[in-house]
Amino acid sequence: MSDTISVKPFGRLRNGEETLLYTLSGENGAWASVTDYGASLVGFSGPSDGIPGTDIALSCESATALERDTSYIGAMIGRVAGRIGGAGYEMDGKRFNLTANTPPHHLHGGATGLGKRKWTVLQPPLPYPSICFTIISEDGDEGYPGEVRSSITYTLLPPTRLVVEIRSISSAPTPYNPTLHAYFNLDGHAAGSILHHELQIFSECCTLTDADLIPTGEIVPVDGLSCDFRHLVQIGVKMSAIPTGFDQNFLIDGADGSLRKAAIVQSAASGRRLTVWTDRPCIHLYTGHFLAVTDGKDGAAYDACAGFALETQGFPDAVNHSNFPVDILRPGDVFFSRTIFELDQDIQA
Ligand code: GAL
């Protein structure tokens, strides 16, 4: 096998547009596939001795199905990941009202956020092992000010590292806090529950939310809370106290803008381990309580806890909390973030 990028049709959208699926394949048999619809991650696999490896990323068979999906499966989220309370904020004495797509709040960039649109593949294309998608979010998009130009670059490095880099500029000050909403199941995307996966998050503190999952502004130690993942522990064990699973943001220890190890997930059943590295200050754990996908890949159905998401991001709802560092992208500045998903196989758990 040699290093390649292959491309194939990935289905038609409601507006008639055709989409494409790009697969980056390494010489060792590792691969990652991404689509121009939502710049979404569709598949991810380590090497597997000449036979196709196990795909650990949850997704759908086509962009047609992804367009129907309401779980943000594999999608690039923007302009702002998570919830903005009351679907609005004040900046420089002015109120900005955003789309209240989870009334009365704003979620994951609005009704048609960046993960619900077709992106353009960069031309001329980047050489292997990278692929880059770009998109323009117009001034006033979902209520956000300024025209924002974003790109997301996926790079597959050996042995199995998927590097996700986001770059953006804006014509006016705008909140900007994107993430990649990838769900994984280390035993295979259709393997069922992730409750036996063990998780460690390198975080001493988390942010609290209210009953609507809106951050209250409080930052508290995880010590003594059910979301204490400072040591490797089975997700299911921790979840026995919380029936709806985890939907929780963590502050990454020592975050200073450099690349840091944020989390490790491993499964003794398959001997796989995923390590998440990021230069962002926070990571959001979502154990997929709302997952309800009937048209997953290979005929799979995904329901609660079929996958986990570890979304690297800035502080949630930062525009509404003066004690949170706020992600405002200003004209002249370039937003840049890098997250790496590193997959190891045959680990001795
Ligand atoms: C997560 C979010 C959840 C839910 C999910 C998508 O990032 O924290 O509350 O909205 O996305 O279904």
Coordinates of C-alpha atoms and ligand atoms in Angstrom, one line a residue:
M1 CA 0.0 0.0 0.0
S2 CA 1.3 3.5 -0.7
D3 CA 0.4 6.9 0.6
T4 CA -2.6 8.3 -1.3
I5 CA -5.6 10.5 -1.4
S6 CA -8.6 8.9 -3.1
V7 CA -11.9 10.6 -3.8
K8 CA -15.4 9.3 -4.5
P9 CA -19.0 10.6 -4.6
F10 CA -20.7 10.9 -1.2
G11 CA -24.3 11.7 -2.1
R12 CA -26.5 14.6 -3.0
L13 CA -27.8 17.3 -0.6
R14 CA -31.3 18.6 -0.5
N15 CA -30.4 21.5 -2.7
G16 CA -29.1 19.2 -5.3
E17 CA -25.4 19.7 -4.7
E18 CA -23.2 16.7 -4.9
T19 CA -20.6 16.0 -2.2
L20 CA -17.4 14.1 -2.1
L21 CA -15.6 11.8 0.3
Y22 CA -11.8 12.0 0.5
T23 CA -9.7 9.2 2.0
L24 CA -6.2 9.8 3.2
S25 CA -4.4 6.4 3.3
G26 CA -0.9 5.8 4.8
E27 CA 1.6 3.3 3.7
N28 CA 1.0 1.3 6.8
G29 CA -2.7 0.9 6.1
A30 CA -3.9 3.6 8.5
W31 CA -6.6 5.9 6.9
A32 CA -9.0 8.8 7.6
S33 CA -11.9 9.8 5.4
V34 CA -13.5 13.3 5.4
T35 CA -16.2 14.9 3.4
D36 CA -16.7 18.4 2.1
Y37 CA -20.2 18.3 3.7
G38 CA -19.6 20.0 7.1
A39 CA -15.9 19.3 6.6
S40 CA -16.8 16.3 8.6
L41 CA -14.7 13.3 9.7
V42 CA -16.3 10.2 8.3
G43 CA -13.9 7.4 9.1
F44 CA -10.6 6.8 11.0
S45 CA -8.6 3.6 11.3
G46 CA -5.2 2.4 12.3
P47 CA -3.0 -0.1 10.3
S48 CA -4.2 -3.6 10.2
D49 CA -1.7 -6.0 8.6
G50 CA -2.8 -5.7 5.0
I51 CA -6.5 -6.2 5.8
P52 CA -8.8 -3.1 6.2
G53 CA -8.5 -1.8 9.7
T54 CA -11.4 -1.2 12.1
D55 CA -13.1 2.1 11.5
I56 CA -13.5 3.8 14.9
A57 CA -15.3 7.0 13.8
L58 CA -19.1 7.1 13.9
S59 CA -20.7 8.6 10.8
C60 CA -23.2 8.0 8.0
E61 CA -23.1 6.3 4.7
S62 CA -23.6 9.5 2.7
A63 CA -23.8 13.3 3.1
T64 CA -27.5 12.9 2.3
A65 CA -27.8 11.0 5.7
L66 CA -25.4 13.4 7.4
E67 CA -27.6 16.3 6.4
R68 CA -30.5 14.7 8.3
D69 CA -28.4 14.0 11.3
T70 CA -29.1 16.1 14.5
S71 CA -26.1 14.8 16.5
Y72 CA -23.5 16.8 14.7
I73 CA -21.7 13.6 13.9
G74 CA -18.1 14.2 12.9
A75 CA -18.9 17.8 12.0
M76 CA -16.8 20.9 12.2
I77 CA -18.7 23.2 14.6
G78 CA -18.7 26.9 14.2
R79 CA -18.7 29.8 14.7
V80 CA -19.1 28.9 18.4
A81 CA -19.1 25.4 19.9
G82 CA -21.6 24.6 22.7
R83 CA -24.4 26.8 24.0
I84 CA -24.7 30.5 24.1
G85 CA -27.2 31.3 26.9
G86 CA -30.2 33.3 25.8
A87 CA -29.0 33.1 22.2
G88 CA -27.2 36.4 22.5
Y89 CA -24.5 38.5 24.0
E90 CA -23.4 42.1 24.4
M91 CA -20.2 43.5 23.0
D92 CA -19.0 47.1 22.9
G93 CA -22.3 48.2 24.3
K94 CA -24.3 46.5 21.5
R95 CA -26.6 43.4 21.8
F96 CA -26.2 40.6 19.2
N97 CA -29.0 38.2 18.9
L98 CA -28.1 34.7 17.5
T99 CA -30.4 32.0 16.2
A100 CA -32.1 30.3 19.1
N101 CA -31.9 26.8 17.6
T102 CA -32.4 25.2 21.0
P103 CA -34.9 27.8 22.3
P104 CA -34.2 30.0 24.1
H105 CA -30.5 29.2 23.5
H106 CA -28.0 29.0 20.7
L107 CA -26.2 25.7 20.1
H108 CA -23.2 24.7 18.0
G109 CA -23.3 27.8 15.6
G110 CA -27.0 27.9 15.0
A111 CA -29.6 26.2 12.7
T112 CA -27.2 26.0 9.8
G113 CA -23.8 26.2 11.4
L114 CA -20.6 25.5 9.6
G115 CA -21.1 21.7 10.1
K116 CA -24.3 21.8 8.1
R117 CA -22.9 23.3 4.9
K118 CA -20.9 22.2 2.0
W119 CA -17.2 23.4 2.2
T120 CA -14.9 24.0 -0.7
V121 CA -11.8 21.8 -1.1
L122 CA -8.7 24.0 -1.4
Q123 CA -7.4 24.4 -5.0
P124 CA -4.8 23.6 -5.8
P125 CA -5.1 20.8 -3.3
L126 CA -2.5 20.3 -0.6
P127 CA -0.2 17.3 -1.3
Y128 CA -0.6 14.1 0.6
P129 CA -0.9 13.6 3.6
S130 CA -3.2 16.7 4.0
I131 CA -6.5 17.9 2.7
C132 CA -7.9 21.4 3.4
F133 CA -11.5 22.6 3.2
T134 CA -12.5 26.3 3.3
I135 CA -15.8 28.2 3.8
I136 CA -17.0 31.8 4.1
S137 CA -19.5 32.6 6.7
E138 CA -21.2 35.8 5.7
D139 CA -21.7 38.9 7.8
G140 CA -24.7 38.4 10.0
D141 CA -24.6 34.6 9.6
E142 CA -26.8 33.1 12.3
G143 CA -26.7 36.6 14.0
Y144 CA -22.9 36.8 14.2
P145 CA -21.1 40.0 13.0
G146 CA -18.4 40.1 10.4
E147 CA -17.5 37.9 7.4
V148 CA -15.5 35.0 8.6
R149 CA -13.2 32.9 6.3
S150 CA -12.3 29.5 7.9
S151 CA -10.2 26.6 6.8
I152 CA -9.8 23.2 8.3
T153 CA -6.9 21.0 7.4
Y154 CA -6.8 17.3 8.1
T155 CA -3.3 15.6 8.0
L156 CA -2.7 11.9 8.5
L157 CA 0.7 11.2 10.0
P158 CA 2.3 7.8 10.8
P159 CA 1.7 5.6 12.6
T160 CA -1.9 6.8 13.1
R161 CA -2.1 10.5 14.0
L162 CA -4.9 12.7 12.6
V163 CA -4.0 16.3 12.9
V164 CA -6.9 18.8 12.7
E165 CA -5.9 22.5 12.2
I166 CA -8.4 25.3 12.0
R167 CA -7.4 28.8 10.7
S168 CA -9.8 31.8 10.5
I169 CA -10.0 35.5 9.9
S170 CA -12.9 37.9 10.4
S171 CA -13.8 41.3 9.0
A172 CA -15.4 42.4 12.3
P173 CA -15.0 41.3 16.0
T174 CA -16.9 38.1 16.4
P175 CA -17.1 35.3 19.0
Y176 CA -15.2 32.4 17.4
N177 CA -14.7 29.0 19.2
P178 CA -14.9 26.1 16.7
T179 CA -14.4 22.4 17.4
L180 CA -14.5 19.0 15.6
H181 CA -17.5 17.1 16.9
A182 CA -16.1 13.6 16.2
Y183 CA -17.6 10.6 18.0
F184 CA -15.5 7.5 18.4
N185 CA -15.9 3.9 19.6
L186 CA -12.5 2.3 20.0
D187 CA -13.9 -1.2 19.4
G188 CA -15.4 -0.1 16.0
H189 CA -17.9 2.5 15.1
A190 CA -20.8 0.0 15.2
A191 CA -19.6 -2.0 18.3
G192 CA -22.3 -0.6 20.6
S193 CA -21.6 0.9 24.0
I194 CA -18.5 2.8 25.1
L195 CA -19.3 2.4 28.8
H196 CA -16.4 -0.1 29.3
H197 CA -13.9 2.3 27.8
E198 CA -11.5 3.8 30.3
L199 CA -11.0 7.5 30.3
Q200 CA -8.4 9.9 31.7
I201 CA -8.8 13.7 31.3
F202 CA -5.8 15.8 32.3
S203 CA -8.0 18.3 34.2
E204 CA -8.3 19.4 37.8
C205 CA -11.2 21.8 37.2
C206 CA -14.4 22.0 35.2
T207 CA -17.2 24.5 34.5
L208 CA -20.6 24.0 35.9
T209 CA -23.9 24.4 34.0
D210 CA -27.6 24.9 34.9
A211 CA -30.5 22.7 34.0
D212 CA -30.4 23.9 30.4
L213 CA -26.7 23.0 30.1
I214 CA -25.8 26.7 30.1
P215 CA -22.6 27.5 31.9
T216 CA -23.2 29.3 35.2
G217 CA -19.7 30.9 35.1
E218 CA -18.5 28.8 38.1
I219 CA -15.2 26.9 37.8
V220 CA -14.8 24.2 40.4
P221 CA -12.3 21.4 41.2
V222 CA -13.3 18.0 39.9
D223 CA -12.1 16.5 43.2
G224 CA -15.2 14.9 44.8
L225 CA -17.4 15.2 41.6
S226 CA -18.6 12.4 39.5
C227 CA -16.7 13.9 36.5
D228 CA -13.3 13.3 38.2
F229 CA -11.3 11.6 35.4
R230 CA -7.9 12.5 36.7
H231 CA -7.0 8.8 36.8
L232 CA -7.9 6.2 34.2
V233 CA -11.4 4.9 35.1
Q234 CA -14.2 3.2 33.2
I235 CA -16.7 5.6 31.9
G236 CA -19.6 3.3 32.9
V237 CA -18.4 3.2 36.5
K238 CA -18.4 7.0 36.7
M239 CA -21.8 7.2 35.0
S240 CA -23.6 5.0 37.5
A241 CA -24.4 8.2 39.4
I242 CA -25.5 10.2 36.3
P243 CA -28.1 8.4 34.2
T244 CA -27.9 11.0 31.4
G245 CA -24.2 10.6 31.0
F246 CA -21.5 13.2 30.7
D247 CA -22.0 16.5 28.9
Q248 CA -19.2 18.3 30.7
N249 CA -16.5 20.9 29.9
F250 CA -13.1 20.6 31.5
L251 CA -10.2 23.0 31.9
I252 CA -7.0 21.4 30.6
D253 CA -4.2 21.5 33.2
G254 CA -1.5 23.9 32.4
A255 CA -3.1 25.1 29.2
D256 CA -0.9 27.9 27.8
G257 CA -1.6 27.8 24.0
S258 CA 1.0 25.0 23.4
L259 CA 0.1 21.5 22.4
R260 CA -0.8 19.5 25.5
K261 CA -2.1 16.0 26.2
A262 CA -5.7 16.6 27.1
A263 CA -7.2 13.1 27.4
I264 CA -6.6 9.4 26.9
V265 CA -9.3 6.8 26.2
Q266 CA -8.6 3.1 25.9
S267 CA -10.5 -0.2 25.5
A268 CA -9.2 -3.5 26.9
A269 CA -11.7 -5.2 24.6
S270 CA -10.0 -4.1 21.4
G271 CA -6.6 -3.0 22.7
R272 CA -6.9 0.4 21.2
R273 CA -6.0 3.7 22.8
L274 CA -6.9 7.2 21.6
T275 CA -4.8 10.2 22.9
V276 CA -6.2 13.7 22.3
W277 CA -3.6 16.5 22.1
T278 CA -4.7 20.1 21.8
D279 CA -3.5 23.7 22.1
R280 CA -7.1 24.8 23.2
P281 CA -7.7 25.5 26.9
C282 CA -10.8 23.2 27.3
I283 CA -12.1 19.8 26.3
H284 CA -15.8 18.8 26.4
L285 CA -16.7 15.2 27.2
Y286 CA -20.0 14.1 25.7
T287 CA -21.0 10.5 26.1
G288 CA -23.7 10.6 23.4
H289 CA -26.9 10.6 25.5
F290 CA -28.9 12.2 22.7
L291 CA -27.4 9.9 19.9
A292 CA -30.2 8.6 17.8
V293 CA -28.9 7.7 14.4
T294 CA -30.7 5.0 12.3
D295 CA -28.7 5.4 9.1
G296 CA -25.1 5.0 10.3
K297 CA -22.3 3.5 8.2
D298 CA -22.6 -0.1 7.2
G299 CA -26.3 -0.1 8.2
A300 CA -25.3 0.7 11.8
A301 CA -27.7 2.4 14.3
Y302 CA -26.1 4.5 17.0
D303 CA -28.0 5.2 20.2
A304 CA -27.0 6.6 23.6
C305 CA -23.4 5.8 24.5
A306 CA -22.6 4.3 21.1
G307 CA -19.7 6.7 20.9
F308 CA -18.0 9.4 22.9
A309 CA -17.0 12.9 21.8
L310 CA -14.0 14.8 23.2
E311 CA -14.4 18.3 21.8
T312 CA -11.4 20.6 22.2
Q313 CA -12.5 24.2 22.5
G314 CA -12.3 27.5 24.3
F315 CA -14.4 28.4 27.4
P316 CA -18.1 27.7 26.7
D317 CA -20.5 30.7 26.5
A318 CA -17.5 32.9 27.2
V319 CA -19.2 35.9 25.7
N320 CA -21.6 35.9 28.7
H321 CA -19.1 35.3 31.5
S322 CA -16.6 38.1 32.3
N323 CA -14.5 35.6 34.3
F324 CA -14.0 33.3 31.2
P325 CA -11.3 34.2 28.7
V326 CA -13.3 35.2 25.7
D327 CA -12.6 34.0 22.1
I328 CA -13.2 37.2 20.1
L329 CA -11.7 37.0 16.6
R330 CA -10.8 40.5 15.5
P331 CA -9.9 41.9 12.1
G332 CA -6.2 41.5 11.5
D333 CA -5.9 38.5 13.9
V334 CA -5.7 34.9 12.7
F335 CA -7.4 32.2 14.7
F336 CA -5.4 29.0 14.8
S337 CA -5.9 25.8 16.6
R338 CA -4.4 22.3 16.4
T339 CA -5.9 19.1 17.8
I340 CA -4.3 15.7 17.3
F341 CA -6.1 12.3 17.6
E342 CA -3.4 9.7 18.1
L343 CA -4.5 6.1 17.8
D344 CA -2.5 3.2 19.3
Q345 CA -3.3 -0.4 18.8
D346 CA -2.4 -3.6 20.6
I347 CA -1.9 -1.8 23.9
Q348 CA -1.7 -3.9 27.1
A349 CA -4.5 -2.2 29.0
Ligands
GAL1 C1 -22.6 18.2 22.5 C2 -23.4 18.9 23.5 C3 -24.6 18.1 23.8 C4 -25.4 17.9 22.5 C5 -24.5 17.3 21.5 C6 -25.2 17.1 20.2 O1 -21.4 18.9 22.1 O2 -22.6 19.2 24.6 O3 -25.4 18.8 24.8 O4 -26.0 19.1 22.1 O5 -23.4 18.0 21.3 O6 -26.3 16.3 20.2

